[in-house]
CSV table of C-alpha atoms in Angstrom, one decimal:
chain,number,residue,atom,x,y,z
A,1291,MET,CA,57.0,6.6,87.7
A,1292,LYS,CA,54.9,6.2,85.0
A,1293,VAL,CA,55.2,9.5,83.3
A,1294,GLY,CA,52.6,10.1,79.8
A,1295,ILE,CA,53.1,13.6,77.5
A,1296,LEU,CA,50.8,14.0,75.3
A,1297,GLY,CA,51.9,15.2,72.0
A,1298,GLY,CA,55.5,14.5,70.8
A,1299,GLY,CA,57.0,17.9,68.7
A,1300,GLN,CA,60.6,18.9,70.1
A,1301,LEU,CA,59.2,20.3,73.1
A,1302,GLY,CA,58.0,16.5,74.1
A,1303,ARG,CA,61.8,15.1,72.6
A,1304,MET,CA,63.4,17.3,74.6
A,1305,LEU,CA,61.9,16.4,77.5
A,1306,LEU,CA,62.0,13.4,76.8
A,1307,GLN,CA,65.8,13.9,76.5
A,1308,ALA,CA,66.0,14.8,79.8
A,1309,ALA,CA,64.5,12.5,81.5
A,1310,ILE,CA,67.3,9.6,81.3
A,1311,ASN,CA,68.5,11.3,85.0
A,1312,TYR,CA,65.8,9.7,85.8
A,1313,ASP,CA,64.0,7.0,87.3
A,1314,VAL,CA,61.1,7.3,85.1
A,1315,GLU,CA,58.8,5.3,82.9
A,1316,THR,CA,58.2,7.2,79.6
A,1317,PHE,CA,54.9,7.0,77.2
A,1318,VAL,CA,54.0,9.7,74.1
A,1319,LEU,CA,50.8,10.0,72.5
A,1320,GLU,CA,50.5,11.1,69.4
A,1321,ASN,CA,49.3,10.8,65.5
A,1322,ASP,CA,52.3,11.4,63.8
A,1323,GLU,CA,54.7,7.8,64.6
A,1324,ASN,CA,57.4,10.0,63.2
A,1325,CYS,CA,57.4,12.8,65.7
A,1326,PRO,CA,60.3,14.2,66.9
A,1327,SER,CA,59.6,12.6,70.3
A,1328,ALA,CA,58.7,9.5,69.5
A,1329,HIS,CA,62.3,7.4,69.9
A,1330,LEU,CA,62.8,8.5,72.8
A,1331,CYS,CA,60.4,7.6,75.1
A,1332,HIS,CA,59.3,3.8,76.2
A,1333,HIS,CA,56.4,3.4,74.8
A,1334,PHE,CA,54.8,5.3,72.0
A,1335,THR,CA,51.2,4.9,71.3
A,1336,LYS,CA,49.7,6.7,67.4
A,1337,GLY,CA,46.9,8.6,68.7
A,1338,ASN,CA,44.2,12.5,69.1
A,1339,ILE,CA,45.6,13.4,71.5
A,1340,GLN,CA,42.1,16.0,71.2
A,1341,ASP,CA,40.0,12.7,71.4
A,1342,PHE,CA,38.7,11.9,75.1
A,1343,GLU,CA,38.6,8.2,74.9
A,1344,THR,CA,42.1,8.0,73.0
A,1345,VAL,CA,43.2,10.0,75.9
A,1346,TYR,CA,41.6,8.7,78.4
A,1347,GLN,CA,43.0,5.2,77.7
A,1348,PHE,CA,45.8,6.4,76.9
A,1349,GLY,CA,46.5,8.1,80.5
A,1350,LYS,CA,44.5,5.9,82.6
A,1351,GLN,CA,47.3,3.2,83.1
A,1352,LEU,CA,50.0,6.1,84.2
A,1353,ASP,CA,50.8,7.8,87.8
A,1354,VAL,CA,50.6,11.3,85.9
A,1355,VAL,CA,50.0,13.3,82.4
A,1356,THR,CA,52.0,15.6,81.3
A,1357,ILE,CA,51.4,17.8,77.9
A,1358,GLU,CA,53.9,19.8,75.6
A,1359,ILE,CA,50.6,21.8,73.7
A,1360,GLU,CA,47.7,23.3,74.8
A,1361,ALA,CA,45.5,22.1,72.5
A,1362,VAL,CA,44.4,18.3,73.7
A,1363,ASN,CA,41.1,16.7,74.8
A,1364,ILE,CA,40.0,18.7,78.1
A,1365,GLU,CA,37.2,16.4,79.5
A,1366,ALA,CA,39.4,13.0,78.8
A,1367,LEU,CA,41.9,14.8,81.9
A,1368,GLU,CA,39.1,15.9,84.0
A,1369,LYS,CA,38.0,12.3,84.3
A,1370,LEU,CA,41.8,11.2,84.9
A,1371,GLU,CA,42.0,13.1,87.7
A,1372,SER,CA,38.8,12.3,89.4
A,1373,GLU,CA,40.2,8.6,89.0
A,1374,GLY,CA,43.2,9.3,90.5
A,1375,VAL,CA,46.1,10.0,88.4
A,1376,MET,CA,47.9,12.9,88.6
A,1377,VAL,CA,48.0,15.9,85.7
A,1378,ILE,CA,50.9,18.0,85.6
A,1379,PRO,CA,49.4,21.5,85.2
A,1380,ASN,CA,46.1,20.2,86.0
A,1381,SER,CA,43.2,20.8,84.2
A,1382,GLN,CA,41.2,23.3,84.7
A,1383,ALA,CA,44.8,25.8,84.2
A,1384,ILE,CA,45.0,23.5,80.4
A,1385,LYS,CA,41.5,24.2,79.7
A,1386,THR,CA,41.5,28.4,80.9
A,1387,ILE,CA,45.1,28.7,79.2
A,1388,LYS,CA,44.3,27.1,75.7
A,1389,ASN,CA,41.5,29.3,75.0
A,1390,LYS,CA,42.5,33.2,74.8
A,1391,ILE,CA,38.8,34.9,75.3
A,1392,HIS,CA,39.4,32.3,78.6
A,1393,GLN,CA,42.9,33.3,79.6
A,1394,LYS,CA,42.1,37.0,78.9
A,1395,THR,CA,39.2,37.3,80.6
A,1396,PHE,CA,41.2,35.3,83.5
A,1397,PHE,CA,43.8,38.1,83.7
A,1398,GLN,CA,41.0,40.4,84.1
A,1399,LYS,CA,39.3,39.0,87.3
A,1400,ASN,CA,42.5,38.7,88.9
A,1401,SER,CA,43.6,42.3,88.3
A,1402,ILE,CA,46.8,41.6,86.2
A,1403,PRO,CA,47.6,43.5,83.8
A,1404,THR,CA,47.0,43.5,80.2
A,1405,SER,CA,46.1,45.0,77.4
A,1406,SER,CA,42.6,46.2,76.4
A,1407,PHE,CA,40.7,43.2,74.6
A,1408,ILE,CA,36.8,43.3,73.2
A,1409,ILE,CA,35.6,39.7,72.3
A,1410,THR,CA,34.1,38.5,69.1
A,1411,ASN,CA,32.3,35.6,67.4
A,1412,ASN,CA,32.9,36.4,64.2
A,1413,ILE,CA,33.6,38.8,61.4
A,1414,GLN,CA,30.3,40.8,61.3
A,1415,ASP,CA,31.1,41.3,65.2
A,1416,LEU,CA,35.2,42.1,64.4
A,1417,ALA,CA,33.8,44.6,61.5
A,1418,GLU,CA,31.4,46.8,64.3
A,1419,GLN,CA,34.9,47.8,66.3
A,1420,ALA,CA,36.9,49.1,63.5
A,1421,SER,CA,36.7,52.2,66.0
A,1422,PHE,CA,38.8,50.2,68.2
A,1423,LEU,CA,41.8,49.9,66.3
A,1424,PRO,CA,44.8,49.4,64.7
A,1425,ALA,CA,44.6,46.3,66.9
A,1426,VAL,CA,45.5,42.3,67.4
A,1427,HIS,CA,43.2,39.3,66.0
A,1428,LYS,CA,44.0,36.1,67.6
A,1429,LEU,CA,41.6,33.3,67.3
A,1430,ALA,CA,40.3,32.1,71.0
A,1431,GLU,CA,41.5,28.4,70.1
A,1432,GLY,CA,44.2,26.3,67.6
A,1433,GLY,CA,46.8,29.0,67.2
A,1434,TYR,CA,50.0,28.1,67.8
A,1435,ASP,CA,53.4,29.5,66.0
A,1436,GLY,CA,52.2,32.5,65.3
A,1437,LYS,CA,49.5,31.0,63.4
A,1438,GLY,CA,46.4,32.2,64.1
A,1439,VAL,CA,47.6,36.0,65.0
A,1440,VAL,CA,46.4,38.6,62.6
A,1441,VAL,CA,47.4,42.4,63.7
A,1442,LEU,CA,44.7,44.8,61.9
A,1443,LYS,CA,45.1,48.1,61.5
A,1444,THR,CA,42.6,49.9,59.7
A,1445,GLU,CA,39.0,48.6,58.6
A,1446,ASN,CA,40.3,48.0,55.1
A,1447,GLN,CA,41.6,45.2,57.1
A,1448,ILE,CA,39.3,44.4,58.6
A,1449,LYS,CA,38.2,40.9,55.8
A,1450,GLN,CA,41.9,38.9,57.7
A,1451,GLY,CA,40.1,39.1,60.7
A,1452,PHE,CA,39.2,35.5,62.5
A,1453,ASN,CA,35.4,34.5,61.3
A,1454,GLU,CA,35.1,32.4,64.5
A,1455,PRO,CA,35.2,33.3,68.9
A,1456,SER,CA,37.9,35.4,68.6
A,1457,VAL,CA,39.9,38.1,70.9
A,1458,LEU,CA,40.5,41.7,69.5
A,1459,GLU,CA,43.0,43.5,71.7
A,1460,LYS,CA,44.7,46.7,71.4
A,1461,LEU,CA,47.6,47.4,69.5
A,1462,VAL,CA,50.4,48.5,72.3
A,1463,ASP,CA,53.3,50.4,71.4
A,1464,ILE,CA,56.3,48.1,72.5
A,1465,LYS,CA,59.7,48.6,73.9
A,1466,LYS,CA,60.5,44.9,73.9
A,1467,GLU,CA,58.7,41.5,74.7
A,1468,ILE,CA,59.8,39.6,78.3
A,1469,ALA,CA,59.6,36.5,79.0
A,1470,VAL,CA,59.5,34.6,82.7
A,1471,ILE,CA,59.9,31.7,82.7
A,1472,VAL,CA,58.3,30.1,87.0
A,1473,ALA,CA,58.2,26.9,88.6
A,1474,VAL,CA,55.9,26.3,91.1
A,1475,GLY,CA,56.0,22.4,93.6
A,1476,LYS,CA,53.1,20.3,94.3
A,1477,GLU,CA,53.2,21.8,97.9
A,1478,MET,CA,52.9,25.4,95.6
A,1479,LYS,CA,56.5,26.8,96.3
A,1480,THR,CA,58.0,28.3,93.3
A,1481,THR,CA,60.3,29.2,92.3
A,1482,VAL,CA,61.5,32.7,88.6
A,1483,TYR,CA,63.6,32.4,86.0
A,1484,PRO,CA,65.5,35.4,84.6
A,1485,VAL,CA,64.0,37.8,82.4
A,1486,THR,CA,64.5,36.7,78.8
A,1487,GLU,CA,64.1,39.1,75.7
A,1488,MET,CA,62.4,38.2,72.9
A,1489,VAL,CA,62.9,39.5,69.5
A,1490,PHE,CA,60.7,38.7,67.1
A,1491,ASP,CA,60.0,37.6,63.2
A,1492,ASP,CA,57.5,40.5,62.3
A,1493,LYS,CA,57.1,38.3,59.0
A,1494,LEU,CA,56.2,35.0,60.7
A,1495,ASN,CA,55.3,36.2,63.6
A,1496,LEU,CA,58.1,33.6,65.7
A,1497,LEU,CA,60.7,34.2,67.8
A,1498,ASP,CA,63.6,35.6,66.1
A,1499,TYR,CA,66.3,35.3,68.4
A,1500,GLN,CA,66.6,35.8,71.9
A,1501,VAL,CA,68.7,37.1,75.3
A,1502,SER,CA,68.8,36.0,78.7
A,1503,PRO,CA,68.7,37.5,81.8
A,1504,ALA,CA,67.1,40.4,79.2
A,1505,LYS,CA,68.6,44.0,79.8
A,1506,LEU,CA,66.0,45.7,82.2
A,1507,THR,CA,65.9,47.9,84.9
A,1508,ASP,CA,66.9,46.8,88.2
A,1509,GLU,CA,63.1,47.4,89.5
A,1510,LEU,CA,62.0,45.8,86.0
A,1511,THR,CA,63.2,42.8,85.9
A,1512,ILE,CA,62.4,42.4,89.9
A,1513,GLU,CA,58.5,44.1,88.4
A,1514,ALA,CA,57.8,41.1,85.5
A,1515,GLY,CA,59.3,38.5,87.8
A,1516,VAL,CA,56.4,38.5,90.7
A,1517,LEU,CA,54.1,40.0,88.2
A,1518,ALA,CA,54.5,36.6,86.0
A,1519,LYS,CA,54.6,34.8,90.0
A,1520,LYS,CA,51.5,36.5,90.8
A,1521,LEU,CA,49.4,34.9,87.4
A,1522,VAL,CA,51.2,32.1,88.1
A,1523,LEU,CA,49.2,31.6,91.2
A,1524,ALA,CA,46.5,32.3,90.4
A,1525,PHE,CA,45.9,29.1,88.9
A,1526,ASN,CA,46.4,26.8,91.9
A,1527,SER,CA,48.1,24.5,89.7
A,1528,PRO,CA,52.0,23.1,90.0
A,1529,GLY,CA,53.5,23.0,86.8
A,1530,LEU,CA,55.5,24.5,84.6
A,1531,PHE,CA,54.4,28.2,83.1
A,1532,ALA,CA,55.7,30.8,80.5
A,1533,VAL,CA,54.1,34.1,81.1
A,1534,GLU,CA,55.1,36.7,77.7
A,1535,MET,CA,55.1,40.0,78.7
A,1536,PHE,CA,55.1,43.4,76.8
A,1537,VAL,CA,57.4,46.3,78.4
A,1538,THR,CA,55.4,50.0,75.8
A,1539,ASN,CA,57.7,52.1,76.3
A,1540,ASP,CA,56.6,54.0,78.9
A,1541,ASN,CA,58.1,51.2,80.9
A,1542,LYS,CA,54.8,49.6,81.9
A,1543,ILE,CA,55.0,46.0,81.7
A,1544,LEU,CA,51.1,44.0,80.1
A,1545,VAL,CA,51.2,40.6,80.2
A,1546,ASN,CA,50.5,39.0,76.7
A,1547,GLU,CA,49.8,35.5,76.7
A,1548,VAL,CA,51.2,32.5,78.9
A,1549,ALA,CA,51.6,28.9,77.8
A,1550,PRO,CA,50.9,26.0,80.5
A,1551,ARG,CA,54.4,24.3,79.9
A,1552,VAL,CA,58.0,24.0,78.8
A,1553,HIS,CA,58.7,26.8,76.4
A,1554,ASN,CA,60.1,28.5,73.3
A,1555,SER,CA,61.8,31.1,75.5
A,1556,GLY,CA,63.4,28.7,77.9
A,1557,HIS,CA,65.2,26.8,75.3
A,1558,HIS,CA,69.0,28.4,76.3
A,1559,THR,CA,68.2,26.8,79.8
A,1560,ILE,CA,69.6,23.3,78.8
A,1561,GLU,CA,73.5,24.7,78.8
A,1562,ALA,CA,72.4,27.9,79.8
A,1563,ASN,CA,71.6,27.4,83.5
A,1564,TYR,CA,72.1,25.1,86.5
A,1565,SER,CA,69.0,23.1,85.7
A,1566,SER,CA,67.1,23.4,82.4
A,1567,GLN,CA,62.8,24.1,81.7
A,1568,PHE,CA,63.0,20.2,81.3
A,1569,ASP,CA,65.2,18.7,84.2
A,1570,MET,CA,62.7,21.7,86.1
A,1571,LEU,CA,60.0,19.6,85.0
A,1572,TRP,CA,60.7,16.4,85.8
A,1573,ARG,CA,61.6,17.5,89.0
A,1574,ILE,CA,58.0,18.6,89.6
A,1575,ILE,CA,56.4,15.9,88.3
A,1576,LEU,CA,58.5,13.6,90.8
A,1577,ASN,CA,58.1,16.2,93.6
A,1578,TYR,CA,61.7,16.1,94.2
A,1579,PRO,CA,62.9,19.5,95.5
A,1580,LEU,CA,63.2,23.2,92.1
A,1581,GLY,CA,66.0,22.9,90.9
A,1582,ASN,CA,68.4,26.2,90.5
A,1583,THR,CA,67.1,29.0,88.2
A,1584,GLN,CA,70.1,30.7,88.0
A,1585,PRO,CA,72.6,31.4,85.1
A,1586,LYS,CA,75.9,30.2,84.0
A,1587,TYR,CA,76.3,32.4,81.6
A,1588,LEU,CA,74.4,35.1,79.0
A,1589,SER,CA,73.0,32.7,76.2
A,1590,ALA,CA,70.6,34.6,73.5
A,1591,ILE,CA,69.2,31.2,70.7
A,1592,VAL,CA,68.6,31.4,67.5
A,1593,ASN,CA,65.9,29.5,66.1
A,1594,LEU,CA,65.7,27.4,62.7
A,1595,ILE,CA,62.7,28.0,60.5
A,1596,GLY,CA,62.0,26.8,57.3
A,1597,ASP,CA,62.8,29.0,54.4
A,1598,GLU,CA,60.4,30.0,52.3
A,1599,GLY,CA,59.8,28.3,49.2
A,1600,PHE,CA,60.9,25.1,50.0
A,1601,ALA,CA,58.9,22.1,50.9
A,1602,GLY,CA,59.9,18.5,51.5
A,1603,PRO,CA,62.8,15.7,53.1
A,1604,VAL,CA,65.4,19.3,55.3
A,1605,LEU,CA,68.6,20.1,53.9
A,1606,TYR,CA,70.7,22.3,56.7
A,1607,ASN,CA,72.8,24.5,54.9
A,1608,GLY,CA,75.6,26.1,56.8
A,1609,LEU,CA,75.6,23.6,59.4
A,1610,HIS,CA,79.3,23.0,59.9
A,1611,ASP,CA,80.5,26.4,59.7
A,1612,VAL,CA,77.8,26.8,62.6
A,1613,LEU,CA,79.0,23.4,64.2
A,1614,GLN,CA,83.0,24.8,64.4
A,1615,MET,CA,82.3,28.5,66.4
A,1616,GLU,CA,82.8,28.3,69.6
A,1617,HIS,CA,80.6,28.1,73.1
A,1618,ALA,CA,77.8,27.5,69.9
A,1619,PHE,CA,75.0,24.6,70.3
A,1620,VAL,CA,72.9,23.1,68.2
A,1621,HIS,CA,69.1,21.8,68.0
A,1622,LEU,CA,67.8,19.4,65.3
A,1623,TYR,CA,64.8,19.0,66.1
A,1624,GLY,CA,64.8,15.0,64.0
A,1625,LYS,CA,61.9,16.4,61.9
A,1626,LYS,CA,62.2,15.3,58.4
A,1627,GLU,CA,60.4,17.3,56.9
A,1628,THR,CA,60.6,21.1,56.0
A,1629,LYS,CA,58.1,23.2,55.0
A,1630,PRO,CA,58.0,27.5,55.7
A,1631,GLY,CA,57.9,28.5,58.8
A,1632,ARG,CA,58.3,25.5,60.5
A,1633,LYS,CA,60.5,25.5,63.3
A,1634,MET,CA,63.2,22.7,62.2
A,1635,GLY,CA,66.1,23.6,65.5
A,1636,HIS,CA,67.4,26.2,67.3
A,1637,VAL,CA,71.4,27.1,68.6
A,1638,THR,CA,71.9,28.4,71.8
A,1639,ILE,CA,74.9,30.5,72.3
A,1640,LEU,CA,76.8,31.1,75.8
A,1641,GLY,CA,78.7,34.6,76.4
A,1642,GLN,CA,79.4,36.8,78.6
A,1643,ASP,CA,78.9,40.2,76.7
A,1644,GLU,CA,75.5,40.6,74.3
A,1645,GLU,CA,76.9,42.5,71.5
A,1646,GLU,CA,78.6,39.6,70.6
A,1647,LEU,CA,75.8,37.7,71.8
A,1648,ILE,CA,73.3,39.0,68.8
A,1649,SER,CA,76.2,39.3,66.5
A,1650,LYS,CA,76.7,36.1,66.5
A,1651,ALA,CA,73.8,35.0,66.0
A,1652,HIS,CA,72.6,37.5,63.3
A,1653,PHE,CA,75.3,35.2,61.8
A,1654,ILE,CA,74.0,31.8,62.3
A,1655,LYS,CA,70.5,33.7,61.0
A,1656,LYS,CA,72.3,34.9,57.7
A,1657,THR,CA,74.9,31.2,57.3
A,1658,LEU,CA,72.2,28.0,58.5
A,1659,LYS,CA,69.5,28.0,55.9
A,1660,VAL,CA,66.7,24.8,56.3
A,1661,LYS,CA,65.8,24.2,52.9
A,1662,SER,CA,65.2,20.8,50.5
C-alpha cells in the first residue's frame, strides 16, 4: 500500500519509525528537505502542504493520505477523496478541527462540555468583550505549539489579542489538564488509551512534563474516556484523535481542544504501552485490528525545548548523564537548528512509582539543556 504523510516534522518521523513493522510504501510532502522525516520515508517530495495543486498531485498517486499537522489544504483532500483516495482522518474532520471557531461550535452542537466562548473577528470585537475577561484568546487558524494563544486577564491587555478571527474562551479554574487518545478503525470500532495528565510551562504555553496513567478517581477516569469517545465518534471518521481536557476545581470535565492526529500527549506509548499511538495509526490505515492500549508501566515524559537565548546549530548539554539513567529513553527529533521554545526531542521515563517518575522528570529538566 502507498501511504502519504502531509508534514515532515517529529510526528511524521515517529510514525515512519513505526512503519518499518508493516508492508507499506511511504511518501512525505514537506517544504524542508532537511525535516526530521525526510530520510526515513521511501519517497520525499519538497512542497507546500497548504498549496492545492501540490497536495493534489502528491496525493493522486497514493492509496491513503494522512497528516501530522492540521494546516493542510482541505480542498485538495476533498478532491482526492472524490477520486477514491482514502484520507485519514477524513477531510471534513480535519476541516472542522483545524479551525478553532468551527471546533468550538462543533462541541456546542454535539453537547460536548467546554468552556464558555465568544467569537471575535478583529480587535474591535475583542475590545467590546472586556466584561468577559479573564479569558484566553486563540487564533482560529495558524496557532501551533503555544503560538496564537494569549491569556487576557484585564482590559489593559486587550491590545495583546488578535486582530483576526479568533475564539475568546472564558478562563476556568483548573485542577488538572488531561488528555485521552481515541483510535477509530475504518468500521468505526474504537479503543481508548489511558488518561494522561499534562503539566504545562506557563511561560511558553508548551507541555513541560506528563504522567500516564493520570492520577484520577475511577469516576473521573471513566467520564474522561466516555466523553472523549463520544466526541471522536461525532466526527464520523476513522483515525487517531487526541482529546485535551480540563478537570476543574469542582471536578467537572471540560473539553479544551482535539487534534486529528498522533499527539505529544501520546509519545510515552512508544515504550510504555503494548501498542503505541504510531503503531495504532498504521493499524487503522492498513485496516488491521486495533492494538492493545493497555500500559505496561507507569510513565512520564519530559519535552526537550530549545533554551532561551540560543539559536543555531543544536548542542545537547547533559545528554550523557541522562543516557546513563535506568529506564529512560531519549528521543531526539533530528532537527539541526535550535531556537527558543522549539521542540527538539523528548525523554520517556518508565517506573512503578509516580513520585519517583516526577523526581526523575525534574532531574532531566535540570540536566539536559538544548543550546547552540
